[in-house]
Tab-separated table of C-alpha atoms and ligand atoms in Angstrom:
chain	number	residue	atom	x	y	z
A	25	MET	CA	0.000	0.000	0.000
A	26	ASP	CA	0.998	3.625	-0.365
A	27	PRO	CA	4.227	4.032	1.659
A	28	VAL	CA	3.618	7.758	1.960
A	29	ARG	CA	0.537	7.071	4.062
A	30	ASN	CA	2.265	4.445	6.202
A	31	PRO	CA	1.400	5.472	9.784
A	32	TYR	CA	3.766	3.235	11.779
A	33	ALA	CA	6.750	4.692	13.592
A	34	PRO	CA	9.559	2.304	14.603
A	35	GLY	CA	12.413	4.188	16.235
A	36	ALA	CA	13.759	5.183	19.642
A	37	GLY	CA	11.437	7.694	21.272
A	38	GLN	CA	9.290	7.974	18.112
A	39	ARG	CA	5.759	8.919	19.018
A	40	PRO	CA	3.529	6.021	18.000
A	41	PRO	CA	0.439	6.790	15.933
A	42	GLU	CA	-1.611	5.167	18.734
A	43	LEU	CA	-0.293	5.035	22.301
A	44	ALA	CA	-1.899	1.717	23.174
A	45	GLY	CA	-2.268	0.181	26.606
A	46	ARG	CA	-1.056	3.106	28.701
A	47	ASP	CA	-4.374	4.622	29.768
A	48	ARG	CA	-3.986	3.482	33.357
A	49	GLU	CA	-0.664	5.282	33.736
A	50	LEU	CA	-1.942	8.411	32.015
A	51	ASP	CA	-5.064	8.568	34.190
A	52	ALA	CA	-3.114	7.948	37.385
A	53	PHE	CA	-0.717	10.722	36.432
A	54	ASP	CA	-3.520	13.244	35.967
A	55	ILE	CA	-4.523	12.599	39.567
A	56	VAL	CA	-0.918	13.031	40.719
A	57	LEU	CA	-0.760	16.405	38.949
A	58	GLU	CA	-3.979	17.574	40.580
A	59	ARG	CA	-2.895	16.465	44.032
A	60	VAL	CA	0.615	17.891	43.864
A	61	ALA	CA	-0.639	21.254	42.632
A	62	ARG	CA	-2.930	21.352	45.692
A	63	GLY	CA	-0.042	20.622	48.024
A	64	ARG	CA	-1.144	17.051	48.741
A	65	PRO	CA	1.526	14.438	49.363
A	66	GLU	CA	2.376	12.335	46.315
A	67	ARG	CA	5.300	10.195	45.365
A	68	SER	CA	7.438	10.867	42.346
A	69	LEU	CA	7.034	8.366	39.524
A	70	VAL	CA	9.553	5.996	37.978
A	71	LEU	CA	8.841	3.981	34.824
A	72	THR	CA	10.918	0.856	34.344
A	73	GLY	CA	11.103	-1.705	31.590
A	74	LEU	CA	13.137	-3.422	28.921
A	75	ARG	CA	14.497	-1.730	25.805
A	76	GLY	CA	11.876	-0.713	23.292
A	77	VAL	CA	8.785	-1.157	25.512
A	78	GLY	CA	7.887	2.507	25.250
A	79	LYS	CA	9.322	4.209	28.330
A	80	THR	CA	10.586	7.308	26.525
A	81	VAL	CA	7.361	7.710	24.606
A	82	LEU	CA	5.306	7.409	27.795
A	83	LEU	CA	7.615	9.800	29.630
A	84	ASN	CA	7.043	12.342	26.866
A	85	ALA	CA	3.289	11.789	27.066
A	86	LEU	CA	3.333	12.374	30.836
A	87	ARG	CA	5.336	15.523	30.313
A	88	SER	CA	2.769	16.746	27.796
A	89	ALA	CA	0.032	16.085	30.348
A	90	ALA	CA	1.913	18.291	32.838
A	91	VAL	CA	2.315	21.026	30.220
A	92	ARG	CA	-1.428	20.908	29.541
A	93	GLN	CA	-1.998	21.646	33.243
A	94	GLY	CA	0.228	24.704	32.966
A	95	TRP	CA	3.127	23.106	34.819
A	96	GLY	CA	6.748	23.978	34.283
A	97	THR	CA	8.529	20.969	32.811
A	98	GLY	CA	11.998	20.015	31.698
A	99	LYS	CA	13.607	16.838	30.471
A	100	LEU	CA	17.072	15.377	30.432
A	101	GLU	CA	18.686	12.095	29.495
A	102	ALA	CA	21.206	10.821	32.030
A	103	ARG	CA	24.512	9.517	30.666
A	104	PRO	CA	27.131	7.396	32.358
A	105	ASP	CA	29.953	9.439	33.900
A	106	THR	CA	28.174	12.727	33.177
A	107	PRO	CA	27.339	14.925	36.178
A	108	LEU	CA	23.743	15.997	36.572
A	109	ARG	CA	24.357	19.714	37.074
A	110	ARG	CA	24.431	21.086	33.562
A	111	PRO	CA	21.696	18.991	32.008
A	112	LEU	CA	19.469	19.548	35.038
A	113	ALA	CA	20.085	23.290	34.916
A	114	ALA	CA	19.130	23.308	31.230
A	115	ALA	CA	15.941	21.363	31.981
A	116	LEU	CA	14.969	23.676	34.844
A	117	HIS	CA	15.745	26.723	32.759
A	118	LEU	CA	12.942	25.614	30.444
A	119	ALA	CA	10.612	24.822	33.329
A	120	VAL	CA	11.122	28.254	34.879
A	121	ARG	CA	10.502	29.986	31.560
A	122	GLU	CA	7.230	28.097	31.235
A	123	LEU	CA	6.247	29.307	34.700
A	124	ALA	CA	7.434	32.883	34.308
A	125	GLY	CA	4.058	34.164	33.035
A	126	ARG	CA	2.679	36.456	35.720
A	127	HIS	CA	5.795	36.488	37.911
A	128	PRO	CA	8.635	37.639	35.625
A	129	ALA	CA	10.692	39.292	38.376
A	130	GLU	CA	10.539	36.237	40.648
A	131	ALA	CA	11.314	34.001	37.687
A	132	ASP	CA	14.467	36.004	36.917
A	133	GLU	CA	15.575	35.591	40.504
A	134	VAL	CA	15.123	31.829	40.285
A	135	LEU	CA	16.972	31.758	36.952
A	136	GLY	CA	19.903	33.387	38.722
A	137	VAL	CA	19.944	30.423	41.114
A	138	VAL	CA	19.690	27.968	38.216
A	139	LYS	CA	22.674	29.670	36.641
A	140	ALA	CA	24.685	29.598	39.872
A	141	PHE	CA	23.939	25.891	40.171
A	142	ALA	CA	25.066	25.224	36.597
A	143	LEU	CA	28.264	27.251	36.872
A	144	ARG	CA	29.341	25.428	40.004
A	145	SER	CA	29.878	22.372	37.788
A	146	VAL	CA	33.174	23.863	36.706
A	147	ASP	CA	35.743	21.667	38.405
A	148	PRO	CA	36.826	23.798	41.396
A	149	GLY	CA	40.319	22.268	41.281
A	150	ALA	CA	40.846	23.120	37.640
A	151	LYS	CA	43.639	25.635	36.933
A	152	VAL	CA	42.003	27.081	33.870
A	153	ARG	CA	38.415	28.155	34.370
A	154	SER	CA	36.058	26.784	31.791
A	155	ARG	CA	34.549	29.444	29.598
A	156	TRP	CA	31.368	27.451	29.344
A	157	GLN	CA	28.276	29.508	30.160
A	158	PRO	CA	24.687	28.407	30.444
A	159	GLY	CA	22.447	30.332	28.050
A	160	ILE	CA	20.720	32.189	30.875
A	161	ASP	CA	20.909	35.953	30.525
A	162	VAL	CA	20.500	37.035	34.141
A	163	PRO	CA	23.418	37.326	36.567
A	164	ALA	CA	24.194	34.228	38.606
A	165	ALA	CA	22.994	34.402	42.206
A	166	THR	CA	25.573	34.139	44.950
A	167	GLY	CA	25.281	32.088	48.093
A	168	ARG	CA	22.462	29.946	46.783
A	169	ALA	CA	22.847	26.499	45.114
A	170	ASP	CA	26.537	27.176	44.592
A	171	SER	CA	28.222	25.526	47.590
A	172	GLY	CA	29.662	22.714	45.501
A	173	ASP	CA	27.942	20.071	47.633
A	174	VAL	CA	25.480	18.731	45.115
A	175	GLU	CA	22.966	17.639	47.752
A	176	VAL	CA	22.856	21.022	49.479
A	177	ASP	CA	22.733	22.822	46.156
A	178	LEU	CA	20.011	20.628	44.750
A	179	VAL	CA	17.759	21.189	47.754
A	180	GLU	CA	18.166	24.956	47.435
A	181	LEU	CA	17.688	24.941	43.690
A	182	LEU	CA	14.610	22.729	43.657
A	183	THR	CA	13.091	24.586	46.602
A	184	ASP	CA	13.327	27.864	44.708
A	185	VAL	CA	11.987	26.466	41.452
A	186	ALA	CA	9.122	24.704	43.216
A	187	GLY	CA	8.411	27.869	45.222
A	188	LEU	CA	7.893	29.776	42.011
A	189	ALA	CA	5.459	27.118	40.811
A	190	ALA	CA	3.619	27.124	44.125
A	191	ALA	CA	3.139	30.894	43.881
A	192	ALA	CA	1.489	30.327	40.504
A	193	GLY	CA	-0.674	27.461	41.819
A	194	LYS	CA	1.100	25.058	39.453
A	195	GLY	CA	3.859	22.478	39.769
A	196	VAL	CA	7.141	21.362	38.268
A	197	ALA	CA	7.876	18.024	36.621
A	198	VAL	CA	11.503	17.090	36.038
A	199	CYS	CA	11.673	14.218	33.542
A	200	ILE	CA	14.799	12.061	33.604
A	201	ASP	CA	15.228	9.395	30.926
A	202	GLU	CA	17.815	6.600	31.258
A	203	MET	CA	17.797	7.391	34.962
A	204	GLN	CA	19.876	4.314	35.843
A	205	ASP	CA	22.846	6.122	34.272
A	206	LEU	CA	22.905	8.948	36.826
A	207	MET	CA	26.161	9.080	38.789
A	208	PRO	CA	25.937	7.693	42.350
A	209	ASP	CA	26.399	11.077	44.075
A	210	ASP	CA	23.727	12.615	41.892
A	211	VAL	CA	21.237	9.804	42.581
A	212	SER	CA	21.702	10.186	46.269
A	213	ALA	CA	21.442	13.980	46.136
A	214	LEU	CA	18.331	13.786	43.998
A	215	CYS	CA	16.636	11.380	46.412
A	216	ALA	CA	17.548	13.580	49.359
A	217	ALA	CA	16.235	16.684	47.616
A	218	CYS	CA	12.948	15.003	46.670
A	219	HIS	CA	12.598	13.818	50.242
A	220	GLU	CA	13.138	17.307	51.574
A	221	LEU	CA	10.745	18.917	49.109
A	222	SER	CA	7.964	16.441	49.734
A	223	GLN	CA	8.258	17.093	53.467
A	224	GLN	CA	7.782	20.775	52.762
A	225	GLY	CA	4.798	20.020	50.544
A	226	LEU	CA	6.394	21.804	47.601
A	227	PRO	CA	4.901	21.005	44.176
A	228	LEU	CA	7.800	19.344	42.376
A	229	ILE	CA	8.003	15.788	41.155
A	230	VAL	CA	10.589	13.770	39.326
A	231	VAL	CA	9.319	11.526	36.563
A	232	GLY	CA	12.018	9.012	35.773
A	233	ALA	CA	12.381	6.239	33.227
A	234	GLY	CA	14.965	3.512	33.045
A	235	LEU	CA	15.911	-0.126	32.880
A	236	PRO	CA	14.401	-2.745	35.199
A	237	HIS	CA	17.183	-2.475	37.772
A	238	LEU	CA	16.560	1.252	38.348
A	239	PRO	CA	14.593	0.638	41.596
A	240	ALA	CA	17.607	-1.292	42.908
A	241	VAL	CA	19.917	1.588	41.973
A	242	LEU	CA	17.687	4.007	43.873
A	243	SER	CA	17.246	1.892	46.973
A	244	ALA	CA	20.970	1.116	47.137
A	245	SER	CA	21.470	4.868	47.271
A	246	LYS	CA	18.795	5.771	49.831
A	247	SER	CA	16.854	3.186	51.773
A	248	TYR	CA	13.776	5.428	51.859
A	249	SER	CA	13.586	5.649	48.064
A	250	GLU	CA	10.726	3.136	48.014
A	251	ARG	CA	8.587	5.625	49.880
A	252	LEU	CA	9.700	8.430	47.605
A	253	PHE	CA	8.919	6.870	44.238
A	254	ARG	CA	6.050	4.924	42.795
A	255	TYR	CA	7.447	2.334	40.410
A	256	ALA	CA	5.450	1.527	37.326
A	257	ARG	CA	6.610	-1.446	35.311
A	258	ILE	CA	6.097	-0.743	31.617
A	259	ASP	CA	5.593	-3.993	29.824
A	260	ARG	CA	4.842	-5.394	26.417
A	261	LEU	CA	1.312	-5.010	25.119
A	262	ASP	CA	-1.254	-7.757	25.498
A	263	ARG	CA	-3.006	-9.066	22.416
A	264	GLY	CA	-5.882	-6.566	22.571
A	265	GLN	CA	-3.544	-3.610	23.081
A	266	ALA	CA	-1.191	-4.708	20.310
A	267	ASP	CA	-4.151	-5.100	17.960
A	268	ARG	CA	-5.264	-1.593	18.839
A	269	ALA	CA	-1.766	-0.211	18.223
A	270	LEU	CA	-1.933	-1.657	14.696
A	271	ARG	CA	-5.587	-1.220	13.882
A	272	ALA	CA	-6.344	2.326	14.999
A	273	PRO	CA	-3.694	3.993	12.798
A	274	ALA	CA	-4.675	1.818	9.823
A	275	HIS	CA	-8.321	2.676	10.357
A	276	ASP	CA	-7.464	6.388	10.131
A	277	GLU	CA	-6.060	5.649	6.662
A	278	ASP	CA	-9.096	3.543	5.659
A	279	ALA	CA	-7.143	0.289	5.877
A	280	GLU	CA	-7.616	-2.893	7.886
A	281	PHE	CA	-5.971	-6.104	9.003
A	282	THR	CA	-7.545	-9.560	8.814
A	283	ASP	CA	-7.780	-11.452	12.111
A	284	ASP	CA	-5.204	-13.954	10.859
A	285	ALA	CA	-2.824	-11.119	10.090
A	286	LEU	CA	-3.178	-9.736	13.628
A	287	GLU	CA	-2.568	-13.183	15.060
A	288	ALA	CA	0.552	-13.671	12.949
A	289	LEU	CA	1.800	-10.233	13.942
A	290	TYR	CA	1.356	-10.950	17.626
A	291	ALA	CA	3.143	-14.277	17.268
A	292	ALA	CA	6.129	-12.439	15.775
A	293	THR	CA	6.188	-9.355	17.994
A	294	GLU	CA	4.920	-10.785	21.302
A	295	GLY	CA	3.453	-7.316	21.785
A	296	TYR	CA	6.810	-5.546	22.225
A	297	PRO	CA	5.989	-2.022	21.040
A	298	TYR	CA	9.148	-1.512	18.985
A	299	PHE	CA	8.501	-4.773	17.123
A	300	VAL	CA	4.828	-3.911	16.665
A	301	GLN	CA	5.818	-0.697	14.890
A	302	ALA	CA	8.574	-2.369	12.852
A	303	TYR	CA	6.348	-5.201	11.632
A	304	GLY	CA	3.378	-2.903	11.089
A	305	LYS	CA	5.481	-0.655	8.918
A	306	VAL	CA	6.799	-3.383	6.610
A	307	ALA	CA	3.493	-5.264	6.468
A	308	TRP	CA	1.803	-2.071	5.275
A	309	ASP	CA	4.423	-1.502	2.580
A	310	VAL	CA	4.369	-5.041	1.169
A	311	ALA	CA	0.569	-5.485	1.231
A	312	PRO	CA	-0.859	-4.842	-2.238
A	313	ARG	CA	-4.202	-3.708	-0.801
A	314	SER	CA	-6.372	-3.575	2.312
A	315	PRO	CA	-7.041	-5.723	4.243
A	316	ILE	CA	-3.494	-6.700	5.192
A	317	THR	CA	-3.453	-10.519	5.364
A	318	ALA	CA	-1.437	-13.209	7.147
A	319	GLY	CA	0.190	-13.848	3.763
A	320	ASP	CA	1.374	-10.232	3.651
A	321	VAL	CA	2.792	-10.607	7.161
A	322	ALA	CA	4.700	-13.721	6.062
A	323	VAL	CA	6.203	-11.794	3.152
A	324	ALA	CA	7.015	-8.876	5.438
A	325	ALA	CA	8.692	-10.893	8.210
A	326	PRO	CA	12.183	-11.341	6.712
A	327	GLU	CA	12.407	-7.665	5.843
A	328	ALA	CA	11.138	-6.591	9.261
A	329	GLU	CA	13.677	-8.864	10.949
A	330	ALA	CA	16.447	-7.535	8.715
A	331	GLU	CA	15.583	-3.986	9.682
A	332	LEU	CA	15.459	-4.866	13.371
A	333	ALA	CA	18.798	-6.653	13.015
A	334	VAL	CA	20.363	-3.395	11.901
A	335	GLY	CA	18.399	-0.712	13.747
A	336	PHE	CA	17.450	-2.366	17.011
A	337	PHE	CA	19.863	-5.228	17.685
A	338	GLY	CA	22.925	-4.506	15.579
A	339	SER	CA	23.415	-0.952	16.747
A	340	ARG	CA	23.563	-2.251	20.314
A	341	PHE	CA	25.718	-5.271	19.561
A	342	GLU	CA	28.267	-3.004	17.911
A	343	ARG	CA	28.751	-1.068	21.138
A	344	ALA	CA	30.199	-4.188	22.756
A	345	THR	CA	33.874	-5.187	22.695
A	346	PRO	CA	34.944	-8.667	21.506
A	347	ALA	CA	35.099	-9.940	25.100
A	348	GLU	CA	31.649	-8.549	25.836
A	349	ARG	CA	30.259	-10.092	22.657
A	350	GLU	CA	31.634	-13.466	23.642
A	351	TYR	CA	29.948	-13.078	27.009
A	352	MET	CA	26.612	-12.209	25.444
A	353	ARG	CA	26.824	-15.064	22.955
A	354	ALA	CA	27.311	-17.449	25.866
A	355	MET	CA	24.249	-15.922	27.542
A	356	GLY	CA	22.327	-16.413	24.313
A	357	GLU	CA	23.339	-20.060	24.098
A	358	LEU	CA	22.323	-20.730	27.686
A	359	GLY	CA	19.086	-18.868	27.112
A	360	VAL	CA	17.785	-21.420	24.604
A	361	GLU	CA	16.625	-23.759	27.329
A	362	LEU	CA	15.465	-20.959	29.616
A	363	GLY	CA	13.295	-19.144	27.101
A	364	ASP	CA	15.839	-16.310	27.255
A	365	GLY	CA	15.026	-15.629	30.910
A	366	PRO	CA	17.767	-14.786	33.421
A	367	VAL	CA	20.876	-16.993	33.400
A	368	ALA	CA	23.377	-17.626	36.180
A	369	THR	CA	26.705	-15.834	35.805
A	370	ALA	CA	28.386	-19.001	37.074
A	371	GLU	CA	26.868	-20.907	34.141
A	372	VAL	CA	28.223	-18.368	31.686
A	373	ALA	CA	31.708	-18.808	33.140
A	374	HIS	CA	31.328	-22.582	33.026
A	375	LEU	CA	30.273	-22.549	29.385
A	376	LEU	CA	33.207	-20.331	28.448
A	377	GLY	CA	35.582	-22.479	30.519
A	378	ARG	CA	36.733	-19.463	32.522
A	379	LYS	CA	36.943	-18.400	36.146
A	380	PRO	CA	33.963	-16.211	37.066
A	381	GLN	CA	36.225	-13.411	38.362
A	382	SER	CA	38.027	-13.173	35.033
A	383	LEU	CA	34.709	-12.369	33.385
A	384	SER	CA	33.660	-9.637	35.808
A	385	PRO	CA	35.092	-6.787	33.715
A	386	ALA	CA	33.079	-7.853	30.659
A	387	ARG	CA	29.946	-8.334	32.739
A	388	ASP	CA	30.312	-5.003	34.519
A	389	ALA	CA	30.891	-3.196	31.242
A	390	LEU	CA	27.748	-4.758	29.770
A	391	LEU	CA	25.773	-3.677	32.826
A	392	LYS	CA	27.101	-0.166	32.464
A	393	LYS	CA	26.279	-0.081	28.766
A	394	GLY	CA	22.741	-1.107	29.642
A	395	LEU	CA	22.839	-4.269	27.544
A	396	ILE	CA	22.255	-6.636	30.445
A	397	TRP	CA	20.751	-6.237	33.894
A	398	SER	CA	20.727	-8.170	37.091
A	399	GLY	CA	17.494	-8.762	38.983
A	400	GLU	CA	19.089	-10.822	41.710
A	401	ARG	CA	22.583	-11.668	42.773
A	402	GLY	CA	24.346	-14.047	40.413
A	403	GLN	CA	21.682	-13.771	37.707
A	404	ILE	CA	21.741	-11.711	34.550
A	405	ALA	CA	19.418	-11.134	31.611
A	406	PHE	CA	19.378	-9.120	28.412
A	407	THR	CA	17.708	-5.709	28.579
A	408	VAL	CA	16.865	-6.046	24.892
A	409	PRO	CA	13.890	-8.333	24.165
A	410	HIS	CA	14.624	-11.159	21.700
A	411	PHE	CA	18.342	-10.399	21.907
A	412	GLY	CA	19.309	-14.004	22.634
A	413	ARG	CA	17.412	-15.110	19.563
A	414	TYR	CA	19.097	-12.430	17.471
A	415	LEU	CA	22.550	-13.566	18.606
A	416	ARG	CA	21.810	-17.203	17.851
A	417	ALA	CA	20.435	-16.393	14.408
A	418	ASN	CA	23.204	-14.016	13.407
A	419	ALA	CA	26.196	-15.290	15.369
A	420	PRO	CA	28.153	-12.243	14.171
A	421	ASP	CA	31.877	-12.413	14.802
B	519	ATP	N1	2.084	2.191	23.898
B	519	ATP	C1	2.590	2.048	22.669
B	519	ATP	N2	1.811	1.654	21.637
B	519	ATP	C2	2.342	1.521	20.407
B	519	ATP	N3	3.620	1.749	20.105
B	519	ATP	C3	4.447	2.142	21.074
B	519	ATP	C4	3.973	2.315	22.402
B	519	ATP	N4	5.002	2.691	23.174
B	519	ATP	C5	6.068	2.773	22.362
B	519	ATP	N5	5.760	2.445	21.105
B	519	ATP	C6	6.717	2.400	19.990
B	519	ATP	O1	7.790	1.574	20.413
B	519	ATP	C7	9.046	2.091	20.013
B	519	ATP	C8	9.970	2.230	21.207
B	519	ATP	O2	9.498	3.218	22.099
B	519	ATP	P1	10.498	3.963	23.130
B	519	ATP	O3	11.668	4.493	22.405
B	519	ATP	O4	9.664	4.882	23.933
B	519	ATP	O5	10.961	2.726	24.027
B	519	ATP	P2	11.961	2.751	25.274
B	519	ATP	O6	11.362	1.864	26.302
B	519	ATP	O7	12.270	4.147	25.662
B	519	ATP	O8	13.264	2.051	24.681
B	519	ATP	P3	14.794	2.224	25.149
B	519	ATP	O9	14.944	1.478	26.440
B	519	ATP	O10	15.580	1.593	24.041
B	519	ATP	O11	15.065	3.689	25.298
B	519	ATP	C9	8.750	3.375	19.255
B	519	ATP	O12	8.784	3.099	17.877
B	519	ATP	C10	7.343	3.744	19.683
B	519	ATP	O13	6.645	4.412	18.663
B	520	MG	MG1	14.007	5.239	25.784
């Protein structure tokens, strides 16, 4: 069918034509927004899930919901070994501008604090001062959020930003994607600051998204994090939701799927949103006419898999070193009998004929790169759905 009218959107963070199966989270979030703006106690929210299940897309949708309520919002993506200060300052800069409206003078004062916070990121021990400047054109405040102790500074900064929102009867949502990649000091400071703000009843929440071990990262940092955050596990779509994700966009273009086609699509995608979009896209292109049939899906499958092999799996596999690839291939082999569930690290070592300790560097690097995760001690699993199958089918060297 006409590729120009193809509605499907495979790609990291690509807004799907139909956000299927997330109504519960969206509705719950509307209540959180209402409550926080009225000074009621509410926990911050953390979305967790495997690669490609739709965390980023949902995070963006929650942010949009906050914007619709007139909140100040900002978003950042955490990166390994990158301090939080600058990206957080940039995100809050946006949030404050959104809130400035009727309080421009107060907003400028808060921006001065945001700037002071950002500038403090310059390594105090450095001989040459960085010439980096945040794009905030008010003078930096002094004596506020600039002590150099990230926890102290974060409390002051967030208190001021949230105070501005409170004066306007609104709130602030700070969205943090890939939150598991925050540096340990920043995680702990962020938890402490959220704790402090919620005790003061200030209207600021963090909305985080990350891999399944993110709750463990947070609770390792602060034992009270479970009371601070509500964890929402974002999962693959069930059959009805996956059908809706495919059908609704087609319907808008006057096209349909046969029931057999939907069944074949679910068998291939297992409802993983990235795969749903990838298969939907190719099935649409190869189908000569509506309705799209199971035969069309069969024709589409090799092309859809080839595209996933490059765009979804291959791009990740390429980030791994030879030793890490060997480790993952062993995981993939062991996964055959376990339906690609978690495998024991000891088994991986056994299969490779190595001492477990000698494999720790490869395992730790894979954890850091977000390719594997560990739900319990001694167990590891791929963060990327169907990755074991991909490795077995492609065995790239
Ligand atoms: N609820 C949904 N219904 C239909 N399609 C969806 C849904 N959520 C996400 N998608 C699609 O799935 C793909 C992956 O979404 P997204 O990038 O948000 O996943 P992610 O969980 O952030 O992945 P990663 O961990 O790799 O960052 C996108 O193509 C998006 O359009
Ligand atoms: Mg994402």
